[in-house]
Coordinates of C-alpha atoms in Angstrom, one line a residue:
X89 CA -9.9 -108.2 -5.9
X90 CA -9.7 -105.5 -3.2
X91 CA -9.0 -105.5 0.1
X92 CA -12.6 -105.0 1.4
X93 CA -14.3 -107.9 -0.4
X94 CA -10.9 -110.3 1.1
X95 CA -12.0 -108.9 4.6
X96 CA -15.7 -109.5 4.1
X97 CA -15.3 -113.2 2.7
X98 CA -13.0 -114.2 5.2
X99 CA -15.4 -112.9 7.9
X100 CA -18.5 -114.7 6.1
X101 CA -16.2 -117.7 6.2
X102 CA -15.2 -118.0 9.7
X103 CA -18.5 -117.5 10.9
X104 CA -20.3 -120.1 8.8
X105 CA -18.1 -122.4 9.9
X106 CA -18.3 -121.4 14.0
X107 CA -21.1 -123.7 14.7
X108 CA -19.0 -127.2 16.6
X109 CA -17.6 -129.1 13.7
X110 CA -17.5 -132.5 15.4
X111 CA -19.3 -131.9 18.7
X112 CA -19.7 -134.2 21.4
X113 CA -21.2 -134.6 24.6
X114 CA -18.5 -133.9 26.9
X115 CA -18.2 -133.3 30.5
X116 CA -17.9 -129.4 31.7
X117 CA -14.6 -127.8 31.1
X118 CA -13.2 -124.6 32.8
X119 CA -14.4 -121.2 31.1
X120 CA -11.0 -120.8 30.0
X121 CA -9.4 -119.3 26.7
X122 CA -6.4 -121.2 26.2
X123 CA -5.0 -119.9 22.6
X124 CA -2.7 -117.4 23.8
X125 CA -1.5 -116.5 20.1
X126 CA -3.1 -113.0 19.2
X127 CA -1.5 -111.2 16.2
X128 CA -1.4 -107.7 16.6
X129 CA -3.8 -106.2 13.6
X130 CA -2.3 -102.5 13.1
X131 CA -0.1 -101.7 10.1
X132 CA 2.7 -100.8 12.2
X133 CA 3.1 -103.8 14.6
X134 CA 5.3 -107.0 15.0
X135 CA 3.8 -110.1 15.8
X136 CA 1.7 -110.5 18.8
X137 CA 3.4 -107.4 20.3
X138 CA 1.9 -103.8 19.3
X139 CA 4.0 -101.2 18.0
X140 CA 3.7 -97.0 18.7
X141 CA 3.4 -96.1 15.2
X142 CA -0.6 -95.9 13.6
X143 CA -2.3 -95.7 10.5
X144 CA -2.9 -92.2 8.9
X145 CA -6.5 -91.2 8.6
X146 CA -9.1 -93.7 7.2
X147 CA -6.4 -95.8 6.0
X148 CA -7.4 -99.4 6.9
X149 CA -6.1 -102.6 6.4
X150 CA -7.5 -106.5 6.6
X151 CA -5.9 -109.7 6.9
X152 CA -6.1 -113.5 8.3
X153 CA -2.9 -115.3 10.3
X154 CA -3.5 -119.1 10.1
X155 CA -1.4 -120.9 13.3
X156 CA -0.6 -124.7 14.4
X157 CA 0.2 -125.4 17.7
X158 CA 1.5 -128.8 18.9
X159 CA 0.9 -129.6 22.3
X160 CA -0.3 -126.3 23.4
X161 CA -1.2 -127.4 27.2
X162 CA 0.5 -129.6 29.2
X163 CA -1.0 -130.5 32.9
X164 CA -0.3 -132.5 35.6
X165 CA -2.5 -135.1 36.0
X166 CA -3.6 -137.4 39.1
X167 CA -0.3 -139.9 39.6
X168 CA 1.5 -138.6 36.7
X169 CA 4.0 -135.6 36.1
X170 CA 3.0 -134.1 32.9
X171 CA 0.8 -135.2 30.5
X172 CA -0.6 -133.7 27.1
X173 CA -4.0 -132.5 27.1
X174 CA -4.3 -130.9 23.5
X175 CA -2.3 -132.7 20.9
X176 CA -2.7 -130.1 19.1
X177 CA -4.8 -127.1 17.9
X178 CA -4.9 -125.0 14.8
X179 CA -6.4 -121.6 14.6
X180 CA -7.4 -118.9 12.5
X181 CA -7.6 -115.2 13.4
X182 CA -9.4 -112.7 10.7
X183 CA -8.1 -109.2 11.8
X184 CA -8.5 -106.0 10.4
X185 CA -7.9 -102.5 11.6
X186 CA -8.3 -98.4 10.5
X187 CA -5.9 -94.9 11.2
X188 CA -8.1 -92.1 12.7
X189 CA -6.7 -88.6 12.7
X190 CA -3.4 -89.9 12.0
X191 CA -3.2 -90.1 16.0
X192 CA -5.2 -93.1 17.0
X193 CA -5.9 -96.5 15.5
X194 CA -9.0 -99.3 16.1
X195 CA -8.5 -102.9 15.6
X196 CA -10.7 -106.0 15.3
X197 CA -9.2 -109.3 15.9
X198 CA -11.9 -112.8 15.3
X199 CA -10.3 -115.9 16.6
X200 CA -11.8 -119.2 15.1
X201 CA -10.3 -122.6 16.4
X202 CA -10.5 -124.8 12.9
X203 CA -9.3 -127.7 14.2
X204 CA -7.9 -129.1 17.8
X205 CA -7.4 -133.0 19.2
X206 CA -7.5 -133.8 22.7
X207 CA -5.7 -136.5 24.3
X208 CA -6.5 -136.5 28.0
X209 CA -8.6 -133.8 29.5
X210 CA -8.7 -135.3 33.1
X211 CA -6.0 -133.1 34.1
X212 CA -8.6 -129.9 33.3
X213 CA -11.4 -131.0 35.0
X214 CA -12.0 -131.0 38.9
X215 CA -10.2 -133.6 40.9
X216 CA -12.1 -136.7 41.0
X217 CA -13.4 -136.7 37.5
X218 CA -13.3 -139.3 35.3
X219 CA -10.9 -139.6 32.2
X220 CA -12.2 -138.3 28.7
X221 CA -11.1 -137.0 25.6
X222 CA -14.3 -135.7 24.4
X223 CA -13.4 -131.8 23.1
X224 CA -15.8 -128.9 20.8
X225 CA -13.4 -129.7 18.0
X226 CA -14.4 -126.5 16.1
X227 CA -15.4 -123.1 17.2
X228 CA -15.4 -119.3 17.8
X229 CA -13.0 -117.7 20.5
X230 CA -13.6 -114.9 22.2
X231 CA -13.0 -111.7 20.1
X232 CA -10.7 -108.5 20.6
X233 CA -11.6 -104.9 20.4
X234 CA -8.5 -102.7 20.6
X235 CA -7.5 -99.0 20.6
X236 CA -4.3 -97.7 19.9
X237 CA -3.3 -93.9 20.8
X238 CA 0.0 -92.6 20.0
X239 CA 1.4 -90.1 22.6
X240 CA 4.8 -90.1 21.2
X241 CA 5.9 -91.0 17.2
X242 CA 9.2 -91.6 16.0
X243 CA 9.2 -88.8 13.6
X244 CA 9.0 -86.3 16.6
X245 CA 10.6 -88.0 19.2
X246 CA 13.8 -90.6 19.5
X247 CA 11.6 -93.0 21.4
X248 CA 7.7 -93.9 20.1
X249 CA 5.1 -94.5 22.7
X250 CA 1.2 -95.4 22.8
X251 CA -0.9 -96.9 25.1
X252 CA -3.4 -99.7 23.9
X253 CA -6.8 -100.4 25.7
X254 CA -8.4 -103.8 24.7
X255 CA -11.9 -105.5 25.0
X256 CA -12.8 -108.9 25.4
X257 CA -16.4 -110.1 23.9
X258 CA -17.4 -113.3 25.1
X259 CA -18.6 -115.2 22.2
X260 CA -16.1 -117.9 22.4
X261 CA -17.6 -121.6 23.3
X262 CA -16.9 -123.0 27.0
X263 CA -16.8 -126.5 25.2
X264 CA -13.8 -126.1 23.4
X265 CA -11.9 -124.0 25.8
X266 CA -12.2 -121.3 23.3
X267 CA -13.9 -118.6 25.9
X268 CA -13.3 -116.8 29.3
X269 CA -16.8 -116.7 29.9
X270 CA -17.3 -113.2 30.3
X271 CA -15.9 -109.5 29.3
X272 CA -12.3 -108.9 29.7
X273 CA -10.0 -105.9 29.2
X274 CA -6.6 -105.0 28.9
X275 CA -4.3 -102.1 28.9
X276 CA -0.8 -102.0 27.7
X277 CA 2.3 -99.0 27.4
X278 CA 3.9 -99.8 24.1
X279 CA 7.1 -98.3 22.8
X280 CA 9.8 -98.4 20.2
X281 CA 13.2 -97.4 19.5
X282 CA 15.9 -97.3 16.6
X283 CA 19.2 -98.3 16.7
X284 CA 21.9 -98.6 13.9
X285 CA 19.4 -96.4 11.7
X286 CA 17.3 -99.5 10.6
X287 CA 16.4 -101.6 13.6
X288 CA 13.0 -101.2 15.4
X289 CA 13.4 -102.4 18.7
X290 CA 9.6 -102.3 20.3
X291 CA 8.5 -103.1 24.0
X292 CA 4.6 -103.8 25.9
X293 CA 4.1 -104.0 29.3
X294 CA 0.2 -103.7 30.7
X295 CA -2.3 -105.7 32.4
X296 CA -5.1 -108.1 31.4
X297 CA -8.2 -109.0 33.2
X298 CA -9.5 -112.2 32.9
X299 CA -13.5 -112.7 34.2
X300 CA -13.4 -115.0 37.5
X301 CA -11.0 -117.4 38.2
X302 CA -10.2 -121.1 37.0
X303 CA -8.6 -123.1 39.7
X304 CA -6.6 -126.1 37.3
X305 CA -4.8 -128.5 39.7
X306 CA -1.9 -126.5 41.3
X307 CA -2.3 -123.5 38.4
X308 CA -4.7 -120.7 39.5
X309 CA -5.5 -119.0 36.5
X310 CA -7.0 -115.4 36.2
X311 CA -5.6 -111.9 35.8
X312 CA -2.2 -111.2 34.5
X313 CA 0.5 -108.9 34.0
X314 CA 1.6 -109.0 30.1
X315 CA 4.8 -108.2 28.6
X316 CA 6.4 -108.4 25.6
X317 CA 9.5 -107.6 23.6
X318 CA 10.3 -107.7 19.5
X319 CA 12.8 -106.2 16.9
X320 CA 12.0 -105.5 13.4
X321 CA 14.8 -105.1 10.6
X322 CA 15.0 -105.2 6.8
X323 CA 16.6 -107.9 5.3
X324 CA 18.7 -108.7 2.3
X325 CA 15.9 -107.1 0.0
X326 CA 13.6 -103.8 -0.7
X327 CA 10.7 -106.1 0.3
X328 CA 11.5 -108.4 3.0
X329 CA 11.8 -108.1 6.8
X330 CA 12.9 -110.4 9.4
X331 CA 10.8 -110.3 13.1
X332 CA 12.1 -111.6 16.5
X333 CA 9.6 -111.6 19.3
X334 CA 9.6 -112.9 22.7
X335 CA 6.3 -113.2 24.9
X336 CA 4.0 -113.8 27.6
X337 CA 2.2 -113.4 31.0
X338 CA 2.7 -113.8 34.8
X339 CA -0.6 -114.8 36.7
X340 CA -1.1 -112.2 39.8
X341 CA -4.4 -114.1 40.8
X342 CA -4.8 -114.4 44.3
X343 CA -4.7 -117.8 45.8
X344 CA -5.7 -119.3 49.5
X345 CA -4.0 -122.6 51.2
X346 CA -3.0 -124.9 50.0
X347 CA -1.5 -123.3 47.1
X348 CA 1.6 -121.1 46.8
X349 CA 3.6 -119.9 45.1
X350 CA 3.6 -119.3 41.0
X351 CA 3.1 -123.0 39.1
X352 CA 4.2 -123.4 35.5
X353 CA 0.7 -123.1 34.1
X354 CA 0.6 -119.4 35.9
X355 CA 3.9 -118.0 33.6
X356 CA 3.6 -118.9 30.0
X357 CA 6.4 -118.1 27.6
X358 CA 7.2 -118.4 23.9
X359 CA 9.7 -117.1 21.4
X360 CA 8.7 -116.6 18.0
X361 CA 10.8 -115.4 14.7
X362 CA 9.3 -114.7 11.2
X363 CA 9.9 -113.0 7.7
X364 CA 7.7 -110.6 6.0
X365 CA 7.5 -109.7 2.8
X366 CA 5.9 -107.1 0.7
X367 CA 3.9 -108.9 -2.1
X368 CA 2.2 -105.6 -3.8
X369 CA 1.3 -102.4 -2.4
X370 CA -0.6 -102.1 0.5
X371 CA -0.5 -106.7 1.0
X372 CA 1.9 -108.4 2.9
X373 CA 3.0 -112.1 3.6
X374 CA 4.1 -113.3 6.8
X375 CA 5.6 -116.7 7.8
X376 CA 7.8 -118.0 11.1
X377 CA 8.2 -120.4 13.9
X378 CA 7.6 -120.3 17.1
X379 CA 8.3 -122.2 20.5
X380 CA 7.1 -122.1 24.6
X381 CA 9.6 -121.6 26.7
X382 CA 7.4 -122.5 29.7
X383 CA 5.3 -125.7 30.4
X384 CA 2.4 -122.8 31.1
X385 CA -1.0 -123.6 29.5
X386 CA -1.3 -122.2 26.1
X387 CA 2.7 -122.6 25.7
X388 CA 3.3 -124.8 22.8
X389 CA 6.2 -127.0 22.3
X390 CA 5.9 -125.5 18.7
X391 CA 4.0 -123.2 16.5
X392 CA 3.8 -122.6 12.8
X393 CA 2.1 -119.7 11.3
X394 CA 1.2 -117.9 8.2
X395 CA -0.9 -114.5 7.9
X396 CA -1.6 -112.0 5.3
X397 CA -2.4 -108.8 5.6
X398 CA -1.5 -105.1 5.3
X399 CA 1.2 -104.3 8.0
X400 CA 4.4 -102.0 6.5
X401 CA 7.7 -103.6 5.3
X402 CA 10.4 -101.2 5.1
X403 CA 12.7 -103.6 3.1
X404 CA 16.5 -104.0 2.4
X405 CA 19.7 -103.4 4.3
X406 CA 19.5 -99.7 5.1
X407 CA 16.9 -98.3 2.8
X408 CA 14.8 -97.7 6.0
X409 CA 13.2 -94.2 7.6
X410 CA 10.6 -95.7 10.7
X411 CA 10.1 -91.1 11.1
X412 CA 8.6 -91.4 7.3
X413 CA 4.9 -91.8 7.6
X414 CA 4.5 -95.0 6.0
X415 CA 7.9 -96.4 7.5
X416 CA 9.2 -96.2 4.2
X417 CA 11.8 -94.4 2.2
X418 CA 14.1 -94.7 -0.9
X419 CA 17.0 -93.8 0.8
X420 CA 20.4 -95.6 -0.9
X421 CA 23.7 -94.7 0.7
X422 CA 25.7 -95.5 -1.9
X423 CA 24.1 -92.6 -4.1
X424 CA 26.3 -89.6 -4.3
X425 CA 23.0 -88.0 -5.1
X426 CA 21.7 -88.8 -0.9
X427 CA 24.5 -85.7 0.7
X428 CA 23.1 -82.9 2.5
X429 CA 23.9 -79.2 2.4
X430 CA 27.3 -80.0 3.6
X431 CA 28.3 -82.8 1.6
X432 CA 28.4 -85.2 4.2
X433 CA 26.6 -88.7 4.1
X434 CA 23.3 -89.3 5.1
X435 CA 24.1 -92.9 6.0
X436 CA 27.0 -94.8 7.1
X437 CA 29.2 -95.6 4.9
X438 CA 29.5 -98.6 3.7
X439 CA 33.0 -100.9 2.3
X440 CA 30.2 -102.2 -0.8
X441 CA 29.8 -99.0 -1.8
X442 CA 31.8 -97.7 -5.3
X443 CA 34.1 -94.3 -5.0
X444 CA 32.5 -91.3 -5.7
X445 CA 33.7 -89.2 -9.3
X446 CA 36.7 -87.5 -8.5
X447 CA 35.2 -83.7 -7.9
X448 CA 35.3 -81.3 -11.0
X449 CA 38.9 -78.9 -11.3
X450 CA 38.0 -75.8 -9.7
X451 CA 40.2 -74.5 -12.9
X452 CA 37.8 -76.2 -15.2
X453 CA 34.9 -75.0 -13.2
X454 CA 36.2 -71.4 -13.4
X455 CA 36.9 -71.6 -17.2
X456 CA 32.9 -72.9 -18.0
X457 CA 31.9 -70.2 -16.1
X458 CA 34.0 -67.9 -18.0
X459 CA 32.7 -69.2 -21.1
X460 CA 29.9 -66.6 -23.1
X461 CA 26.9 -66.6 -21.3
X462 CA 24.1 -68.4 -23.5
X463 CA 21.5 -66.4 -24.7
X464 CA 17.8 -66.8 -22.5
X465 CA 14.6 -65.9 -22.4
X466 CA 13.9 -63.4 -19.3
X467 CA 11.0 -61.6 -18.6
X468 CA 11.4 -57.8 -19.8
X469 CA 12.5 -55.0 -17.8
X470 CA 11.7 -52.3 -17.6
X471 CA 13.2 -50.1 -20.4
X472 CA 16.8 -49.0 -18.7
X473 CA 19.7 -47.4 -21.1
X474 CA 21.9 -50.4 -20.3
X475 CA 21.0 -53.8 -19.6
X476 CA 21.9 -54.7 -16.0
X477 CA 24.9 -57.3 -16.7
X478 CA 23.7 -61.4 -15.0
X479 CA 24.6 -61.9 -11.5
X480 CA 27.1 -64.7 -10.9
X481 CA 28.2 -65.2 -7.7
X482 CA 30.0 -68.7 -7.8
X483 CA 31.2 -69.2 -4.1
X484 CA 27.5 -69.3 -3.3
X485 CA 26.4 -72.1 -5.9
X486 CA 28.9 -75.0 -7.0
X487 CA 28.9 -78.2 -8.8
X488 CA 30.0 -80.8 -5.7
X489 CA 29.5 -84.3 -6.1
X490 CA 26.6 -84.6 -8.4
X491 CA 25.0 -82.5 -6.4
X492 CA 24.6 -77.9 -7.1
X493 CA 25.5 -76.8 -3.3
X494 CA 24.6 -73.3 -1.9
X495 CA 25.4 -71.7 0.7
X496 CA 22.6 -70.2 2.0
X497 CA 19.0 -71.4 2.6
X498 CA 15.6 -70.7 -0.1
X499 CA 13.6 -68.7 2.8
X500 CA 10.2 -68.7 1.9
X501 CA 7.1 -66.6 3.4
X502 CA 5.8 -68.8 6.5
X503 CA 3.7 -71.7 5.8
X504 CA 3.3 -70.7 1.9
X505 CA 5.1 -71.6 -0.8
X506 CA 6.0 -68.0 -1.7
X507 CA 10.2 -67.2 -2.2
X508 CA 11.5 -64.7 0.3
X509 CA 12.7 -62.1 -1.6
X510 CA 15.8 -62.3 0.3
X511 CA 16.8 -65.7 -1.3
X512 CA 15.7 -64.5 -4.9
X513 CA 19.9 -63.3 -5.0
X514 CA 20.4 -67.2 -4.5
X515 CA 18.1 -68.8 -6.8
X516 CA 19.8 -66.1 -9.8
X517 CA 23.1 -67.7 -8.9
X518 CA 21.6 -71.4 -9.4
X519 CA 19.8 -70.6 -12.4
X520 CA 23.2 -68.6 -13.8
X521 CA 25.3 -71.5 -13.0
X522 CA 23.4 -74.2 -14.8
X523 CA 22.5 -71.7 -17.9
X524 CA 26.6 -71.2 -17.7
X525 CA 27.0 -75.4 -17.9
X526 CA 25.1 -76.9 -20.0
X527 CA 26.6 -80.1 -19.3
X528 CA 24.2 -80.0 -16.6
X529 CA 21.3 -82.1 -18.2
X530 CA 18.9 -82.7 -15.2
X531 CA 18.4 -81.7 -11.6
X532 CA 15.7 -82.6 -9.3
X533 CA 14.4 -79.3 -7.1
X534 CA 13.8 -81.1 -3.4
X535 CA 11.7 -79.4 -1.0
X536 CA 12.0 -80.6 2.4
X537 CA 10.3 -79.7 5.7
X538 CA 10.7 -79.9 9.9
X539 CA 8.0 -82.5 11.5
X540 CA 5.8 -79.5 12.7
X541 CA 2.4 -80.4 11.6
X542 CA 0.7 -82.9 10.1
X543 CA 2.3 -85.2 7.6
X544 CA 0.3 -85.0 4.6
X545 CA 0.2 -81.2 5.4
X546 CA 3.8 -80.9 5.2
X547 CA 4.4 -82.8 2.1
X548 CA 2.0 -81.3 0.1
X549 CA 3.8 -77.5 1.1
X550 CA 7.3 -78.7 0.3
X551 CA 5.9 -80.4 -3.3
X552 CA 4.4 -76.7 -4.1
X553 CA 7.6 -75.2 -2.8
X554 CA 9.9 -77.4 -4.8
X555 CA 7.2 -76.3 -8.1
X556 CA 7.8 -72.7 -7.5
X557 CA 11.9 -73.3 -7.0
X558 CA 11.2 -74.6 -10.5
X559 CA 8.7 -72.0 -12.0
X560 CA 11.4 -69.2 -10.5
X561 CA 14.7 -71.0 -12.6
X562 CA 12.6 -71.4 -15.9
X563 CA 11.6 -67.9 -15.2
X564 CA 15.5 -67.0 -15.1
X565 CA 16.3 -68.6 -18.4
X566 CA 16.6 -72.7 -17.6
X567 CA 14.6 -75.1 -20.1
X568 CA 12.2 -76.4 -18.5
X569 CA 12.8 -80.1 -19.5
X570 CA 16.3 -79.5 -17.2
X571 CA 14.3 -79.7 -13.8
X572 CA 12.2 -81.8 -12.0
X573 CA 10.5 -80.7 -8.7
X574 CA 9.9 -83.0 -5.8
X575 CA 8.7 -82.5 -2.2
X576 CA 9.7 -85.1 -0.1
X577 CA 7.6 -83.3 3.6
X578 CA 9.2 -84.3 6.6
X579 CA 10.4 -88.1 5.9
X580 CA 14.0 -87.1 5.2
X581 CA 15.5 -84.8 8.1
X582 CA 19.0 -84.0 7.8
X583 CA 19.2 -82.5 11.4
X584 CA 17.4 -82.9 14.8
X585 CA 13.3 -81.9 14.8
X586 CA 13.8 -81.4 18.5
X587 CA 15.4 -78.3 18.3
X588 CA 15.0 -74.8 16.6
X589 CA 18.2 -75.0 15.2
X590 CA 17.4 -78.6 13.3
X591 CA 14.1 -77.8 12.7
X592 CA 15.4 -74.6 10.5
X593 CA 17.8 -76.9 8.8
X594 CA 15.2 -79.6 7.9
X595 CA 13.5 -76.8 5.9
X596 CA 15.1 -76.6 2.9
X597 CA 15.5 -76.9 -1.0
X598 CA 18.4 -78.7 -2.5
X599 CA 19.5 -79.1 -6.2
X600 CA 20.7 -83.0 -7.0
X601 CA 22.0 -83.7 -10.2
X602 CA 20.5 -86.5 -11.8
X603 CA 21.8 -86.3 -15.4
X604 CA 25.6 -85.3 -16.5
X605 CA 26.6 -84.7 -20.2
X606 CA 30.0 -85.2 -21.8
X607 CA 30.8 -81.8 -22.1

């Protein structure tokens, strides 16, 4: 089953079962929303808070998170401190969001309250009402719109950005304070930064308006300043993440005599932590815990939630690239085969990892290459009285750590996937040296790119780049079945994208060694 006919069933779902499961008559609550947990529906977010990265084009994603919230408003009421009002209240949110131009992202988030139990809902009503406990048991909440632009990404800049701009429809039922009673809006600054080359560390700030104001014993509740701060890690596994969030709002409504002040209700707070793990391409499972730090309305003492859905999971200790597209990439320091142009490590290193072969004898090295070249099939010259003897150069291409290093850069003709002839002198060497060793079994041809352009753009170029690396070594006498050719775009920078200098080093072949003989 697909992920469009999951979206559409849980959408029929939730809305056959809006109508008031167990309704009552009840006596007129405040137009108030009080469910204050809102995942966050694009790919690339945390919890409730929203993360810079977006979807690339058209690529959408649907999902459900199912939450329990035990005593999720707490009141004072007349001659009493505190008192519960909701026992408790479970909700489920159907969510769902798309990438557009690989820039901007829409989301769609339906709230539906399944279940919720009052206990005393004097402390909500205006003074001098009676005591009840009769509650809408059932019903929609208000829904929310959201767009997402990304000024900044992480694979051109050290620090992500976006703003968000929200929209509250009023569909949610006054009964079972469930609705604001009217349109409401939002707009949030979200960013994100990475530390220790796997942690996301993500950041909101914006403001929300809330239609009129709801004036709730000493709590005066209306528009508020949100803020929000999470971190996002792999963990343990190629699949799983682990998610720490913390949350919430300060009320700036404006308030007259006798009140003052900020009251709990007006500063709710709650810290949630969660796991998520990749169950098959493009799904996702997410479970945690949650608690209110505040005795703020909509602050549980605790929460418990579930969702599926499609959000990224990088996965496992450090196999993690948040500038990759997709936030993913199979990146494993302990493989000799991960070194740059220098030889140095693309990662830290790391006490669990085994030591690297011993490098080849530059004496044995010397003596293959002074072994009989093997005959090959090159294309014919032009009829000359002497054949023009190979050119082997070996101080520009070496065997180093299961890797064939060169000293200078494949050039190729700008934005094509045509070899400079300038770095045809190079390639001869490469193809020489692994004609010369034929202990040399398989190599992968890399292309790699800078982060100018479009993604998709750039990782189609450096796959037809890497192909005609390939074509031009089978050309100069290696067996096909020796080379593999991969383009890998812009998700694996070995330099800085924010300068000329990096850039110009991020564009680049290189020759891993995948396969070693005996010989």
């Amino acid at each position: 089953m697909n992920k469009r006919w999951v979206g559409w069933m849980l959408l029929v779902g939730a809305m056959g079962a809006a109508a008031p499961v167990g309704a009552q008559e009840v006596t007129e609550l405040p137009e108030l929303q009080v469910q204050r947990f809102r995942p966050a529906p694009g790919v690339g977010d945390y919890l409730s808070v929203f993360g810079s990265a977006v979807a690339p084009h058209l690529q959408w994603q649907v999902g459900g998170f199912f939450n329990y919230a035990d005593d999720p408003v707490q009141i004072a009421a007349i001659d009493s401190p505190e008192q519960r009002t909701l026992a408790y209240q479970t909700q489920l949110d159907i969510m769902g969001s798309v990438g557009l131009w690989d820039r901007a992202e829409v989301g769609l988030l339906l709230p539906w309250t399944v279940l919720q139990r009052s206990e005393e809902l004097q402390p909500l009503l205006p003074p001098g009402a009676s005591s009840t406990d009769n509650l809408t048991r059932s019903a929609l909440n208000d829904w929310r719109l959201t767009a997402k632009y990304q000024v900044l990404g992480l694979d051109e800049s050290q620090v992500g950005l976006a703003v968000i701009g929200g929209l509250s429809i009023p569909v949610g039922n006054d009964d079972a304070l469930a609705g604001d009673g009217g349109v409401g809006a939002e707009a949030l600054v979200a960013a994100d930064y990475v530390v220790f080359d796997s942690v996301r560390l993500g950041a909101n700030l914006g403001f929300r308006y809330r239609p009129g104001q709801r004036i709730i014993r000493q709590n005066v509740i209306g528009n508020e300043i949100l803020w929000g701060l999470a971190a996002h890690a792999p963990f343990l596994t190629d699949r799983l993440d682990v998610l720490a969030e913390i949350s919430g709002a300060v009320g700036v409504a404006s308030k007259e005599e006798p009140l003052r002040g900020i009251a709990p209700g007006e500063v709710p707070a709650e810290i949630m932590g969660a796991l998520r793990y990749r169950v098959a391409e493009g799904w996702t499972a997410t479970g945690g815990l949650g608690a209110g730090l505040s005795e703020g309305i909509g602050s549980p003492d605790w929460r418990v939630f579930f969702g599926i859905g499609g959000q990224w999971v990088t996965g496992g200790w450090w196999g993690v690239d948040y500038a990759s597209p997709n936030f993913r990439a199979e990146i494993d320091p302990c493989d000799p085969q991960y070194l740059d142009q220098r030889g140095r490590r693309l990662r830290l290193e790391r006490e669990d990892c085994p030591e690297l072969e011993p490098e080849p004898d530059l004496e044995e090295q010397t003596a293959l290459l002074d072994e009989p070249v093997i005959e090959r099939k090159r294309p014919v010259p032009p009829p000359v009285p002497e054949p023009e003897p190979p050119r082997i150069n070996p101080e520009r291409a070496m065997v180093r750590q299961g890797a064939i290093i060169i000293t200078e850069q494949v050039n190729f003709e700008t934005g094509s996937a045509n070899i400079a002839q300038e770095s045809f002198g190079i390639l001869d060497d490469v193809a020489d040296l692994m004609v010369r060793i034929p202990a040399i079994e398989l190599v992968r041809v890399e292309g790699h790119t800078d982060s100018v352009g479009r993604a998709d753009r750039n990782l189609a170029l450096s796959q037809d780049r890497a192909d005609s690396v390939k074509a031009y070594l089978v050309e100069r006498g290696v067996a096909a079945d020796r080379l593999e050719a991969v383009g890998y775009g812009q998700a694996r920078p070995v330099a800085d994208n924010g300068t000329a200098e990096g850039r110009a080093l991020n564009r680049r072949v290189e020759f891993n060694i995948l396969e070693m003989g005996d010989e």
